[in-house]
Short mmCIF file of C-alpha atoms and ligand atoms in Angstrom, two decimals:
data_model
loop_
_atom_site.label_atom_id
_atom_site.label_comp_id
_atom_site.label_asym_id
_atom_site.label_seq_id
_atom_site.Cartn_x
_atom_site.Cartn_y
_atom_site.Cartn_z
CA MET P 1 0.00 0.00 0.00
CA GLN P 2 1.38 3.40 -0.98
CA THR P 3 1.09 6.31 1.44
CA ILE P 4 0.59 9.77 0.01
CA SER P 5 1.98 12.75 1.94
CA ASN P 6 1.06 16.37 2.16
CA TYR P 7 3.62 18.83 0.79
CA ILE P 8 4.01 21.71 3.23
CA GLY P 9 6.89 24.15 3.59
CA GLY P 10 8.88 22.20 1.01
CA ALA P 11 8.65 18.91 2.93
CA LEU P 12 6.60 15.79 2.37
CA CYS P 13 4.79 15.29 5.66
CA PRO P 14 2.02 13.21 7.24
CA PRO P 15 -1.24 14.85 8.35
CA VAL P 16 -1.18 16.33 11.87
CA ASP P 17 -3.61 13.85 13.38
CA ALA P 18 -2.38 10.89 11.30
CA GLN P 19 -5.77 10.12 9.74
CA TYR P 20 -5.91 8.75 6.17
CA LEU P 21 -8.55 7.97 3.56
CA PRO P 22 -8.40 4.97 1.24
CA VAL P 23 -7.66 5.60 -2.46
CA ILE P 24 -9.41 3.12 -4.73
CA GLU P 25 -8.31 2.08 -8.20
CA PRO P 26 -11.58 2.31 -10.15
CA ALA P 27 -10.59 -0.39 -12.63
CA THR P 28 -10.30 -2.97 -9.85
CA GLY P 29 -12.43 -1.53 -7.05
CA LYS P 30 -9.50 -2.18 -4.70
CA VAL P 31 -7.69 0.15 -2.32
CA TYR P 32 -4.16 0.82 -3.56
CA ALA P 33 -3.04 3.83 -1.51
CA GLN P 34 -3.96 6.00 1.42
CA VAL P 35 -4.18 9.76 1.32
CA PRO P 36 -4.06 12.24 4.23
CA ALA P 37 -7.48 13.17 5.60
CA SER P 38 -6.16 16.65 6.34
CA GLN P 39 -8.01 19.01 8.65
CA ALA P 40 -7.92 22.71 9.50
CA SER P 41 -4.69 22.17 11.46
CA ASP P 42 -2.90 20.98 8.29
CA VAL P 43 -4.31 23.89 6.28
CA GLN P 44 -3.05 26.25 9.00
CA LEU P 45 0.47 24.84 8.67
CA ALA P 46 0.24 25.23 4.90
CA TYR P 47 -0.98 28.79 5.32
CA GLU P 48 1.91 29.67 7.63
CA ALA P 49 4.43 28.21 5.16
CA ALA P 50 2.81 30.04 2.23
CA HIS P 51 2.57 33.31 4.17
CA LYS P 52 6.25 33.10 5.13
CA ALA P 53 7.30 32.37 1.54
CA PHE P 54 5.28 35.18 -0.03
CA PRO P 55 7.55 38.23 0.47
CA SER P 56 10.52 36.53 -1.11
CA TRP P 57 8.64 34.74 -3.92
CA SER P 58 6.65 37.81 -4.92
CA GLN P 59 9.88 39.79 -5.17
CA THR P 60 11.78 37.10 -7.05
CA ALA P 61 12.61 38.37 -10.52
CA ILE P 62 10.08 37.26 -13.12
CA GLN P 63 12.79 35.51 -15.14
CA ASP P 64 13.80 33.50 -12.07
CA ARG P 65 10.21 32.50 -11.29
CA ALA P 66 9.77 31.56 -14.93
CA ALA P 67 12.97 29.48 -14.88
CA ILE P 68 11.72 27.45 -11.89
CA LEU P 69 8.35 26.84 -13.58
CA MET P 70 10.25 25.62 -16.65
CA GLN P 71 12.19 23.27 -14.37
CA ILE P 72 8.90 21.87 -13.07
CA ALA P 73 7.76 21.36 -16.68
CA ALA P 74 11.03 19.55 -17.36
CA GLY P 75 10.44 17.40 -14.26
CA ILE P 76 7.01 16.40 -15.59
CA GLU P 77 8.57 15.59 -18.95
CA SER P 78 11.24 13.42 -17.34
CA ARG P 79 8.67 11.44 -15.33
CA MET P 80 6.10 11.35 -18.14
CA GLU P 81 5.57 7.57 -18.31
CA GLU P 82 5.28 7.24 -14.53
CA LEU P 83 2.72 10.07 -14.42
CA ILE P 84 0.71 8.59 -17.29
CA ALA P 85 0.50 5.21 -15.56
CA ALA P 86 -0.36 6.87 -12.21
CA GLU P 87 -3.11 8.99 -13.77
CA SER P 88 -4.66 6.03 -15.51
CA LYS P 89 -4.59 3.92 -12.34
CA ASP P 90 -5.93 6.71 -10.13
CA ASN P 91 -8.68 7.85 -12.45
CA GLY P 92 -9.65 4.85 -14.59
CA LYS P 93 -8.99 6.76 -17.80
CA PRO P 94 -7.48 4.92 -20.74
CA LEU P 95 -3.69 5.03 -20.73
CA SER P 96 -3.78 6.35 -24.29
CA LEU P 97 -5.80 9.39 -23.21
CA ALA P 98 -3.52 10.21 -20.29
CA ARG P 99 -0.60 9.95 -22.74
CA ARG P 100 -2.22 12.05 -25.47
CA VAL P 101 -3.90 14.72 -23.35
CA ASP P 102 -3.56 14.93 -19.59
CA ILE P 103 0.10 14.68 -18.75
CA PRO P 104 1.52 16.59 -21.76
CA ARG P 105 -0.99 19.33 -21.00
CA ALA P 106 0.13 19.48 -17.33
CA ARG P 107 3.69 20.01 -18.58
CA ASP P 108 2.48 22.62 -21.09
CA ASN P 109 0.58 24.53 -18.41
CA PHE P 110 3.87 25.24 -16.64
CA ARG P 111 5.66 26.04 -19.89
CA TYR P 112 2.90 28.34 -21.03
CA PHE P 113 2.66 30.40 -17.83
CA ALA P 114 6.45 30.52 -17.44
CA GLN P 115 6.49 32.31 -20.79
CA ALA P 116 3.28 34.28 -20.34
CA ILE P 117 4.45 36.00 -17.15
CA THR P 118 7.42 37.43 -19.03
CA GLN P 119 4.95 39.07 -21.46
CA PHE P 120 2.47 40.28 -18.83
CA HIS P 121 2.59 44.05 -18.53
CA ASN P 122 0.99 46.96 -16.76
CA GLU P 123 -0.95 49.68 -18.54
CA SER P 124 -0.01 53.34 -18.60
CA PHE P 125 -2.29 56.23 -19.63
CA ASP P 126 -0.79 59.51 -20.76
CA MET P 127 -3.01 62.45 -19.65
CA GLY P 128 -0.87 65.15 -21.26
CA ASP P 129 -0.38 68.25 -19.12
CA VAL P 130 -2.35 66.74 -16.26
CA GLY P 131 -0.05 63.86 -15.59
CA PHE P 132 -0.24 60.17 -16.18
CA ASN P 133 -1.92 57.14 -14.73
CA TYR P 134 -0.50 53.69 -14.58
CA THR P 135 -1.81 50.40 -13.27
CA LEU P 136 0.31 48.25 -11.03
CA ARG P 137 -0.64 44.59 -10.85
CA ARG P 138 0.55 42.84 -7.73
CA PRO P 139 0.02 39.25 -6.54
CA HIS P 140 -2.62 38.73 -3.85
CA GLY P 141 -0.56 36.81 -1.31
CA VAL P 142 -1.70 33.32 -0.30
CA VAL P 143 -4.29 31.85 -2.68
CA GLY P 144 -6.41 28.68 -2.46
CA LEU P 145 -6.61 26.31 -5.44
CA ILE P 146 -9.17 23.48 -5.46
CA SER P 147 -9.57 21.01 -8.30
CA PRO P 148 -11.75 18.00 -9.28
CA TRP P 149 -11.04 14.37 -10.18
CA ASN P 150 -11.78 14.22 -13.89
CA LEU P 151 -8.57 15.75 -15.31
CA PRO P 152 -6.57 15.57 -12.08
CA LEU P 153 -3.10 16.86 -12.96
CA TYR P 154 -4.21 18.89 -16.00
CA LEU P 155 -6.63 21.07 -14.01
CA PHE P 156 -4.51 21.20 -10.86
CA THR P 157 -1.53 22.61 -12.78
CA TRP P 158 -3.82 24.93 -14.78
CA LYS P 159 -4.32 26.78 -11.48
CA ILE P 160 -0.92 26.32 -9.84
CA ALA P 161 1.14 27.55 -12.81
CA PRO P 162 -0.52 30.99 -13.23
CA ALA P 163 -0.87 31.53 -9.46
CA LEU P 164 2.85 30.98 -8.92
CA ALA P 165 3.92 32.74 -12.10
CA ALA P 166 2.10 35.87 -10.91
CA GLY P 167 4.02 35.78 -7.63
CA ASN P 168 1.43 34.30 -5.27
CA THR P 169 2.07 31.46 -2.89
CA ALA P 170 -0.56 28.76 -2.71
CA ILE P 171 -2.42 26.14 -0.75
CA ALA P 172 -3.66 23.64 -3.32
CA LYS P 173 -6.04 20.74 -2.78
CA PRO P 174 -6.53 18.07 -5.41
CA SER P 175 -9.57 15.81 -5.36
CA GLU P 176 -9.39 13.17 -2.65
CA VAL P 177 -10.67 10.70 -5.26
CA THR P 178 -7.58 11.07 -7.51
CA PRO P 179 -4.67 12.39 -5.45
CA TYR P 180 -1.72 10.44 -6.79
CA THR P 181 -0.39 12.65 -9.59
CA ALA P 182 -0.59 15.70 -7.30
CA TYR P 183 1.65 13.79 -4.89
CA LEU P 184 4.13 13.08 -7.66
CA LEU P 185 4.01 16.77 -8.54
CA SER P 186 5.18 17.59 -4.99
CA GLU P 187 8.27 15.47 -5.58
CA ILE P 188 8.81 17.17 -8.93
CA CYS P 189 8.57 20.63 -7.31
CA GLN P 190 11.11 19.64 -4.66
CA ALA P 191 13.53 18.42 -7.33
CA ALA P 192 12.95 21.56 -9.44
CA GLY P 193 14.15 23.80 -6.60
CA LEU P 194 10.82 25.51 -5.93
CA PRO P 195 11.49 27.47 -2.72
CA GLU P 196 9.91 26.11 0.47
CA GLY P 197 6.32 27.13 1.07
CA VAL P 198 5.65 28.61 -2.39
CA LEU P 199 3.35 25.69 -3.20
CA ASN P 200 1.72 23.66 -0.45
CA ILE P 201 -0.40 20.65 -1.36
CA VAL P 202 -2.90 19.59 1.29
CA HIS P 203 -4.84 16.40 0.60
CA GLY P 204 -8.21 15.51 2.04
CA LYS P 205 -11.96 15.77 1.77
CA GLY P 206 -13.76 18.85 0.51
CA PRO P 207 -15.88 19.50 3.60
CA GLU P 208 -12.76 19.23 5.80
CA ALA P 209 -9.52 20.33 4.09
CA GLY P 210 -11.30 22.22 1.29
CA GLU P 211 -13.60 24.00 3.71
CA ALA P 212 -10.63 25.07 5.87
CA ILE P 213 -9.01 26.65 2.79
CA ILE P 214 -12.06 28.60 1.67
CA GLN P 215 -12.81 29.80 5.23
CA HIS P 216 -9.25 30.79 6.08
CA PRO P 217 -9.21 34.58 6.56
CA GLY P 218 -5.65 34.85 5.22
CA VAL P 219 -6.45 33.20 1.88
CA LYS P 220 -7.09 36.12 -0.45
CA ALA P 221 -8.39 34.43 -3.60
CA ILE P 222 -9.93 31.06 -4.45
CA SER P 223 -9.75 29.35 -7.80
CA PHE P 224 -12.13 26.39 -7.84
CA THR P 225 -13.05 23.86 -10.50
CA GLY P 226 -15.73 21.32 -9.69
CA SER P 227 -19.48 20.90 -9.40
CA THR P 228 -21.98 23.74 -9.45
CA ALA P 229 -23.31 22.67 -6.03
CA VAL P 230 -19.90 23.03 -4.37
CA GLY P 231 -19.19 26.21 -6.36
CA LYS P 232 -22.39 27.73 -4.96
CA HIS P 233 -21.32 26.81 -1.45
CA ILE P 234 -17.88 28.36 -1.99
CA ALA P 235 -19.44 31.56 -3.33
CA ALA P 236 -21.75 31.72 -0.30
CA THR P 237 -18.85 31.19 2.12
CA ALA P 238 -16.03 33.17 0.53
CA GLY P 239 -18.17 35.91 -1.09
CA PRO P 240 -19.06 37.64 2.20
CA MET P 241 -15.35 37.50 3.12
CA PHE P 242 -14.71 39.47 -0.13
CA LYS P 243 -12.24 36.93 -1.46
CA LYS P 244 -11.58 37.06 -5.15
CA LEU P 245 -13.30 34.08 -6.77
CA SER P 246 -12.92 32.09 -9.96
CA LEU P 247 -15.48 29.29 -10.20
CA GLU P 248 -15.42 26.78 -13.06
CA MET P 249 -18.37 24.44 -12.66
CA GLY P 250 -20.63 21.88 -14.29
CA GLY P 251 -21.96 21.63 -17.82
CA LYS P 252 -24.68 20.02 -19.92
CA ASN P 253 -23.22 20.79 -23.29
CA ALA P 254 -24.96 20.53 -26.64
CA GLN P 255 -23.62 19.26 -29.92
CA VAL P 256 -25.61 21.03 -32.64
CA ILE P 257 -25.42 19.13 -35.93
CA PHE P 258 -26.79 20.57 -39.17
CA ALA P 259 -27.50 18.44 -42.22
CA ASP P 260 -24.88 20.37 -44.23
CA ALA P 261 -22.06 19.15 -41.95
CA ASP P 262 -19.26 16.88 -43.20
CA TYR P 263 -20.92 13.55 -42.38
CA ALA P 264 -17.96 11.28 -41.56
CA HIS P 265 -16.10 13.94 -39.59
CA THR P 266 -19.27 14.79 -37.66
CA LEU P 267 -19.80 11.17 -36.72
CA ASP P 268 -16.22 10.90 -35.42
CA THR P 269 -16.51 14.18 -33.53
CA ALA P 270 -19.87 13.29 -31.98
CA VAL P 271 -18.49 10.04 -30.54
CA ARG P 272 -15.34 11.72 -29.28
CA ALA P 273 -17.18 14.68 -27.76
CA ALA P 274 -19.72 12.52 -25.95
CA TYR P 275 -17.64 9.61 -24.66
CA THR P 276 -13.99 10.64 -24.22
CA ASN P 277 -12.86 9.84 -20.68
CA GLN P 278 -16.16 7.95 -20.18
CA GLY P 279 -18.01 11.26 -20.65
CA GLN P 280 -16.24 12.62 -17.58
CA ILE P 281 -14.93 15.85 -19.10
CA CYS P 282 -16.80 19.01 -18.20
CA LEU P 283 -16.72 19.90 -21.93
CA CYS P 284 -18.28 16.64 -23.16
CA GLY P 285 -21.29 17.15 -25.43
CA SER P 286 -23.93 14.97 -23.80
CA ARG P 287 -26.94 16.41 -25.67
CA ILE P 288 -26.67 15.66 -29.38
CA LEU P 289 -29.10 17.77 -31.43
CA VAL P 290 -29.47 16.67 -35.06
CA GLU P 291 -31.31 18.34 -37.94
CA ARG P 292 -34.37 16.22 -38.69
CA SER P 293 -33.61 15.65 -42.39
CA MET P 294 -30.53 13.59 -41.47
CA TYR P 295 -31.65 12.39 -38.03
CA ASP P 296 -32.58 8.76 -38.82
CA ARG P 297 -29.46 7.96 -40.82
CA PHE P 298 -27.11 9.79 -38.49
CA VAL P 299 -28.54 8.38 -35.27
CA SER P 300 -28.46 4.84 -36.61
CA ASP P 301 -24.79 5.21 -37.64
CA LEU P 302 -23.98 6.89 -34.33
CA ALA P 303 -25.59 4.08 -32.32
CA ALA P 304 -23.52 1.53 -34.25
CA ARG P 305 -20.34 3.49 -33.53
CA VAL P 306 -21.15 3.81 -29.84
CA GLN P 307 -21.90 0.09 -29.63
CA SER P 308 -18.50 -0.70 -31.12
CA LEU P 309 -16.44 1.29 -28.58
CA GLN P 310 -14.04 -0.96 -26.72
CA VAL P 311 -14.69 -0.97 -22.95
CA GLY P 312 -11.77 -2.42 -21.02
CA ASP P 313 -8.91 -2.21 -18.59
CA PRO P 314 -7.61 1.39 -18.73
CA LEU P 315 -4.06 0.06 -18.64
CA ASP P 316 -4.65 -1.83 -21.90
CA GLU P 317 -3.46 0.32 -24.84
CA SER P 318 -6.42 -0.72 -27.00
CA THR P 319 -9.08 0.38 -24.49
CA GLN P 320 -11.28 3.25 -25.67
CA VAL P 321 -13.62 3.45 -22.68
CA GLY P 322 -12.08 2.91 -19.25
CA ALA P 323 -13.50 2.76 -15.74
CA ILE P 324 -15.93 5.16 -14.09
CA VAL P 325 -13.95 7.10 -11.48
CA SER P 326 -15.67 5.83 -8.32
CA GLU P 327 -18.43 3.60 -7.08
CA ALA P 328 -20.51 6.68 -6.21
CA GLN P 329 -20.24 8.03 -9.77
CA TYR P 330 -20.91 4.53 -11.18
CA GLN P 331 -24.13 4.28 -9.15
CA LYS P 332 -25.11 7.80 -10.21
CA ASP P 333 -24.62 6.95 -13.90
CA LEU P 334 -26.68 3.77 -13.61
CA SER P 335 -29.44 5.65 -11.79
CA TYR P 336 -29.65 8.13 -14.69
CA ILE P 337 -29.94 5.29 -17.21
CA GLN P 338 -32.83 3.97 -15.11
CA LEU P 339 -34.33 7.47 -14.94
CA ALA P 340 -34.08 7.75 -18.73
CA ARG P 341 -36.15 4.56 -19.02
CA GLU P 342 -38.70 5.93 -16.55
CA GLU P 343 -38.88 9.23 -18.47
CA GLY P 344 -39.75 7.27 -21.63
CA GLY P 345 -36.33 7.15 -23.24
CA GLU P 346 -35.32 4.51 -25.77
CA ILE P 347 -31.85 3.04 -25.25
CA LEU P 348 -30.23 2.91 -28.70
CA ALA P 349 -26.83 1.68 -27.53
CA GLY P 350 -25.41 0.45 -24.23
CA GLY P 351 -27.52 0.93 -21.14
CA GLN P 352 -25.87 -1.70 -18.94
CA ALA P 353 -23.02 -2.10 -16.49
CA VAL P 354 -20.10 -4.12 -17.86
CA GLN P 355 -18.63 -7.01 -15.91
CA LEU P 356 -14.99 -7.49 -16.90
CA GLY P 357 -12.88 -10.43 -15.79
CA GLY P 358 -9.36 -10.83 -14.44
CA ARG P 359 -7.89 -7.96 -12.46
CA CYS P 360 -10.86 -5.74 -13.42
CA ALA P 361 -13.54 -8.09 -12.02
CA GLY P 362 -14.40 -5.63 -9.22
CA GLY P 363 -14.09 -2.47 -11.34
CA TYR P 364 -16.69 0.15 -12.26
CA PHE P 365 -17.49 -0.16 -15.97
CA ILE P 366 -20.54 0.98 -17.92
CA GLN P 367 -21.35 0.60 -21.60
CA PRO P 368 -21.31 3.91 -23.48
CA THR P 369 -24.99 4.69 -23.72
CA LEU P 370 -27.06 6.57 -26.30
CA ILE P 371 -30.66 7.46 -25.55
CA ALA P 372 -33.43 8.82 -27.80
CA GLY P 373 -37.00 9.93 -27.16
CA LEU P 374 -36.42 12.40 -24.31
CA GLY P 375 -37.56 16.02 -24.61
CA PRO P 376 -35.40 19.01 -23.67
CA GLN P 377 -37.07 19.39 -20.27
CA CYS P 378 -36.56 15.80 -19.08
CA ARG P 379 -34.24 15.53 -16.09
CA VAL P 380 -31.80 13.47 -18.13
CA ASN P 381 -31.49 16.43 -20.53
CA GLN P 382 -31.35 19.04 -17.78
CA GLU P 383 -29.07 17.64 -15.09
CA GLU P 384 -25.34 17.04 -15.36
CA ILE P 385 -24.64 13.29 -15.24
CA PHE P 386 -20.90 13.29 -15.97
CA GLY P 387 -20.79 9.76 -17.33
CA PRO P 388 -20.79 7.86 -20.64
CA ILE P 389 -24.41 8.76 -21.33
CA ALA P 390 -25.65 10.99 -24.18
CA THR P 391 -29.05 11.72 -25.65
CA VAL P 392 -30.16 12.49 -29.21
CA GLN P 393 -32.95 14.89 -30.18
CA ALA P 394 -34.14 16.20 -33.56
CA PHE P 395 -34.67 19.83 -34.55
CA ASP P 396 -36.29 21.42 -37.61
CA THR P 397 -34.94 24.95 -37.78
CA GLU P 398 -31.90 26.94 -36.77
CA GLU P 399 -33.98 28.87 -34.23
CA GLU P 400 -35.21 25.66 -32.67
CA ALA P 401 -31.66 24.27 -32.50
CA ILE P 402 -30.45 27.37 -30.65
CA GLN P 403 -33.42 27.28 -28.29
CA MET P 404 -32.85 23.61 -27.46
CA ALA P 405 -29.11 24.07 -27.03
CA ASN P 406 -29.68 26.97 -24.61
CA ALA P 407 -32.46 25.26 -22.64
CA THR P 408 -30.46 24.31 -19.52
CA PRO P 409 -29.13 26.27 -16.56
CA TYR P 410 -25.58 25.54 -17.75
CA GLY P 411 -23.44 27.31 -20.34
CA LEU P 412 -19.97 25.81 -20.52
CA SER P 413 -19.32 24.70 -24.10
CA ALA P 414 -21.05 23.77 -27.36
CA THR P 415 -20.06 22.01 -30.55
CA LEU P 416 -21.51 23.22 -33.83
CA MET P 417 -21.20 21.14 -36.99
CA THR P 418 -21.98 22.91 -40.26
CA GLN P 419 -20.25 23.80 -43.52
CA HIS P 420 -22.36 26.92 -43.89
CA LEU P 421 -20.03 29.82 -43.01
CA SER P 422 -22.53 32.50 -42.11
CA ARG P 423 -24.64 30.01 -40.15
CA ALA P 424 -21.53 29.07 -38.18
CA HIS P 425 -20.96 32.70 -37.15
CA ARG P 426 -24.66 33.37 -36.56
CA VAL P 427 -25.33 30.32 -34.40
CA ALA P 428 -22.00 30.47 -32.50
CA ALA P 429 -22.85 34.01 -31.42
CA GLN P 430 -26.25 32.93 -30.06
CA LEU P 431 -25.22 29.80 -28.20
CA GLU P 432 -25.07 30.46 -24.46
CA ALA P 433 -21.69 28.85 -23.88
CA GLY P 434 -18.27 30.14 -22.87
CA ILE P 435 -16.64 28.11 -25.66
CA VAL P 436 -18.09 27.13 -29.05
CA TRP P 437 -16.23 24.72 -31.29
CA VAL P 438 -17.20 24.85 -34.94
CA ASN P 439 -16.44 21.57 -36.71
CA ASN P 440 -14.30 20.23 -33.90
CA TRP P 441 -14.23 19.58 -30.16
CA MET P 442 -11.82 20.35 -27.35
CA VAL P 443 -9.18 22.21 -29.28
CA ARG P 444 -7.69 25.10 -27.31
CA ASP P 445 -5.14 27.79 -27.72
CA LEU P 446 -3.93 28.36 -24.14
CA ARG P 447 -3.88 32.13 -24.78
CA THR P 448 -7.67 32.29 -24.99
CA PRO P 449 -9.96 32.89 -22.01
CA PHE P 450 -11.57 29.73 -20.71
CA GLY P 451 -14.77 29.44 -18.70
CA GLY P 452 -18.50 29.02 -18.65
CA MET P 453 -21.62 31.17 -18.70
CA LYS P 454 -24.75 30.85 -16.53
CA GLN P 455 -24.32 28.19 -13.81
CA SER P 456 -21.15 26.86 -15.42
CA GLY P 457 -18.80 29.57 -14.35
CA VAL P 458 -17.87 32.93 -12.94
CA GLY P 459 -14.71 34.55 -14.26
CA ARG P 460 -12.37 33.26 -16.92
CA GLU P 461 -9.20 31.25 -16.64
CA GLY P 462 -6.47 30.81 -19.19
CA GLY P 463 -4.11 33.15 -20.95
CA MET P 464 -3.63 36.63 -19.60
CA ASP P 465 -7.06 36.37 -17.90
CA ALA P 466 -5.54 33.92 -15.43
CA LEU P 467 -2.65 36.27 -14.68
CA ARG P 468 -5.14 39.12 -14.25
CA PHE P 469 -7.17 36.98 -11.84
CA PHE P 470 -4.12 36.18 -9.76
CA THR P 471 -3.10 39.85 -9.45
CA GLU P 472 -4.74 42.91 -7.92
CA PRO P 473 -4.72 46.09 -10.02
CA LYS P 474 -3.83 49.37 -8.36
CA ASN P 475 -4.06 52.70 -10.20
CA VAL P 476 -1.39 55.29 -9.54
CA PHE P 477 -1.76 58.85 -10.77
CA ILE P 478 1.32 61.07 -11.10
CA GLN P 479 0.77 64.83 -11.36
CA ALA P 480 2.73 66.36 -14.24
P1 LIG W 1 -16.77 18.45 -6.61
O1 LIG W 1 -17.41 19.78 -6.66
O2 LIG W 1 -17.42 17.39 -5.82
O3 LIG W 1 -15.29 18.58 -6.00
C1 LIG W 1 -14.33 19.44 -6.57
C2 LIG W 1 -13.28 19.78 -5.52
O4 LIG W 1 -13.91 20.56 -4.49
C3 LIG W 1 -12.67 18.56 -4.83
O5 LIG W 1 -11.31 18.79 -4.58
C4 LIG W 1 -13.45 18.51 -3.52
O6 LIG W 1 -12.76 17.86 -2.48
C5 LIG W 1 -13.62 20.00 -3.22
N1 LIG W 1 -14.71 20.32 -2.31
C6 LIG W 1 -15.86 19.65 -2.08
N2 LIG W 1 -16.57 20.25 -1.11
C7 LIG W 1 -15.85 21.35 -0.73
C8 LIG W 1 -16.06 22.38 0.22
N3 LIG W 1 -17.12 22.40 1.01
N4 LIG W 1 -15.14 23.35 0.33
C9 LIG W 1 -14.05 23.35 -0.47
N5 LIG W 1 -13.77 22.39 -1.36
C10 LIG W 1 -14.68 21.41 -1.50
O7 LIG W 1 -16.53 18.02 -8.11
P2 LIG W 1 -15.96 16.64 -8.65
O8 LIG W 1 -16.99 15.59 -8.46
O9 LIG W 1 -14.59 16.43 -8.10
O10 LIG W 1 -15.78 16.96 -10.21
C11 LIG W 1 -16.79 16.87 -11.14
C12 LIG W 1 -17.41 18.23 -11.42
O11 LIG W 1 -16.41 19.15 -11.84
C13 LIG W 1 -18.43 18.21 -12.54
O12 LIG W 1 -19.53 18.98 -12.15
C14 LIG W 1 -17.70 18.86 -13.70
O13 LIG W 1 -18.53 19.47 -14.66
C15 LIG W 1 -16.89 19.86 -12.99
N6 LIG W 1 -15.77 20.31 -13.81
C16 LIG W 1 -15.83 21.56 -14.35
C17 LIG W 1 -14.80 22.01 -15.16
C18 LIG W 1 -14.82 23.39 -15.77
O14 LIG W 1 -13.79 23.82 -16.28
N7 LIG W 1 -15.93 24.10 -15.75
C19 LIG W 1 -13.71 21.17 -15.42
C20 LIG W 1 -13.70 19.90 -14.86
C21 LIG W 1 -14.73 19.48 -14.05
#
């Protein structure tokens, strides 16, 4: 059994009251590690270390901060295979996906923000005879970073890299469900020469360790990615304390498919967008809206493609659909398939749990599932499931497609498939989503702002927006 440590003040250390939580490998259903069940006392130690480190780190030359972040990126690169295997084991995601997306992106997050901070600049406004105004942007101090289980290292580093680049020190908490790659990151930071206390990683449950971070009066800003329910709670707790907040939350994203789309490419994209990482990506398109004139043909081909996806051991290179992250999520997914049946849905593909043999006999596997016959207001089309479950619905007109796509409380992303140029611009502008992909899915330039509308997000991460979030602007006026 492996024991995960907290990373506080530059040292790997056990939790103060020596309590641990089991970490389960979702592909086997077996405990393979234990992770600190940290409490407020651990968060306090992390705060003290971060507070002590802040004056020196915030005054470290930008080039020197950037060089250390580049060293961390190099450390990720040098332990790439180990991280890929750890991520797949921890999360249940296919090895091939961790190799293609998650771990390279964690490395790139550090590279990107190491470079971006050297380009980040303050504004100056010339007022002629009166004088001039300039804006100073300074780091906040100690910030709190809280991330979910679905893209564990990718999203964790997406917060840590800009926070540190901007000169803050941090208390970061990964999901207790998938803590292992964050632990390996602590070792990488030690080896990269990150000064003590600049980054502190405290493991544990949300209502305990997470709650202590958001309530700590010395933590000036919180960057959170996770569910809308927890985001609401964080806003209610930290808002009255006037902490700066970035909340990236749930989604119920639409794929809007017009009959003029490139058929084969659309079929590939629809499968990828709905089922990558077992549908456990906040950006997955779980509501597939198809123009009626092509609906029957497209849905029949789509069902066949979904049926043919290979469910298997995530550690097997040929696996396309791995394990569901936890037993709780597995039960939730199955309950929504049952609900779909009760709401009058027709299961076109999947719909059942999968019992694998061998080492995966106790694992959490579900067939990728496609459901028809549910209207936009059904719970299955309104509530975020976060599993390998998508629905199909037909639309007749562009207006109807937009209305259906926008008919949920969420607004994270949307996929729009059409070859009609002006329709692409017109519809993209009307979709209530922070990100719209036209004729693709999940492609990102890290310089662009990232985040959701409506109940999917407050604020924007990514690019210079992240560096703006992690700094406080101050205007200075100088009399001529
Ligand atoms: P979650 O909200 O349950 O947990 C997220 C993190 O918050 C975890 O680290 C958890 O321990 C912590 N937490 C829980 N309660 C807390 C509290 N009271 N105080 C402080 N921290 C607390 O989410 P999850 O189940 O880990 O992840 C899935 C969710 O994340 C989905 O809703 C998904 O859409 C969302 N998500 C959103 C984005 C995005 O960019 N918008 C990206 C990935 C995932």
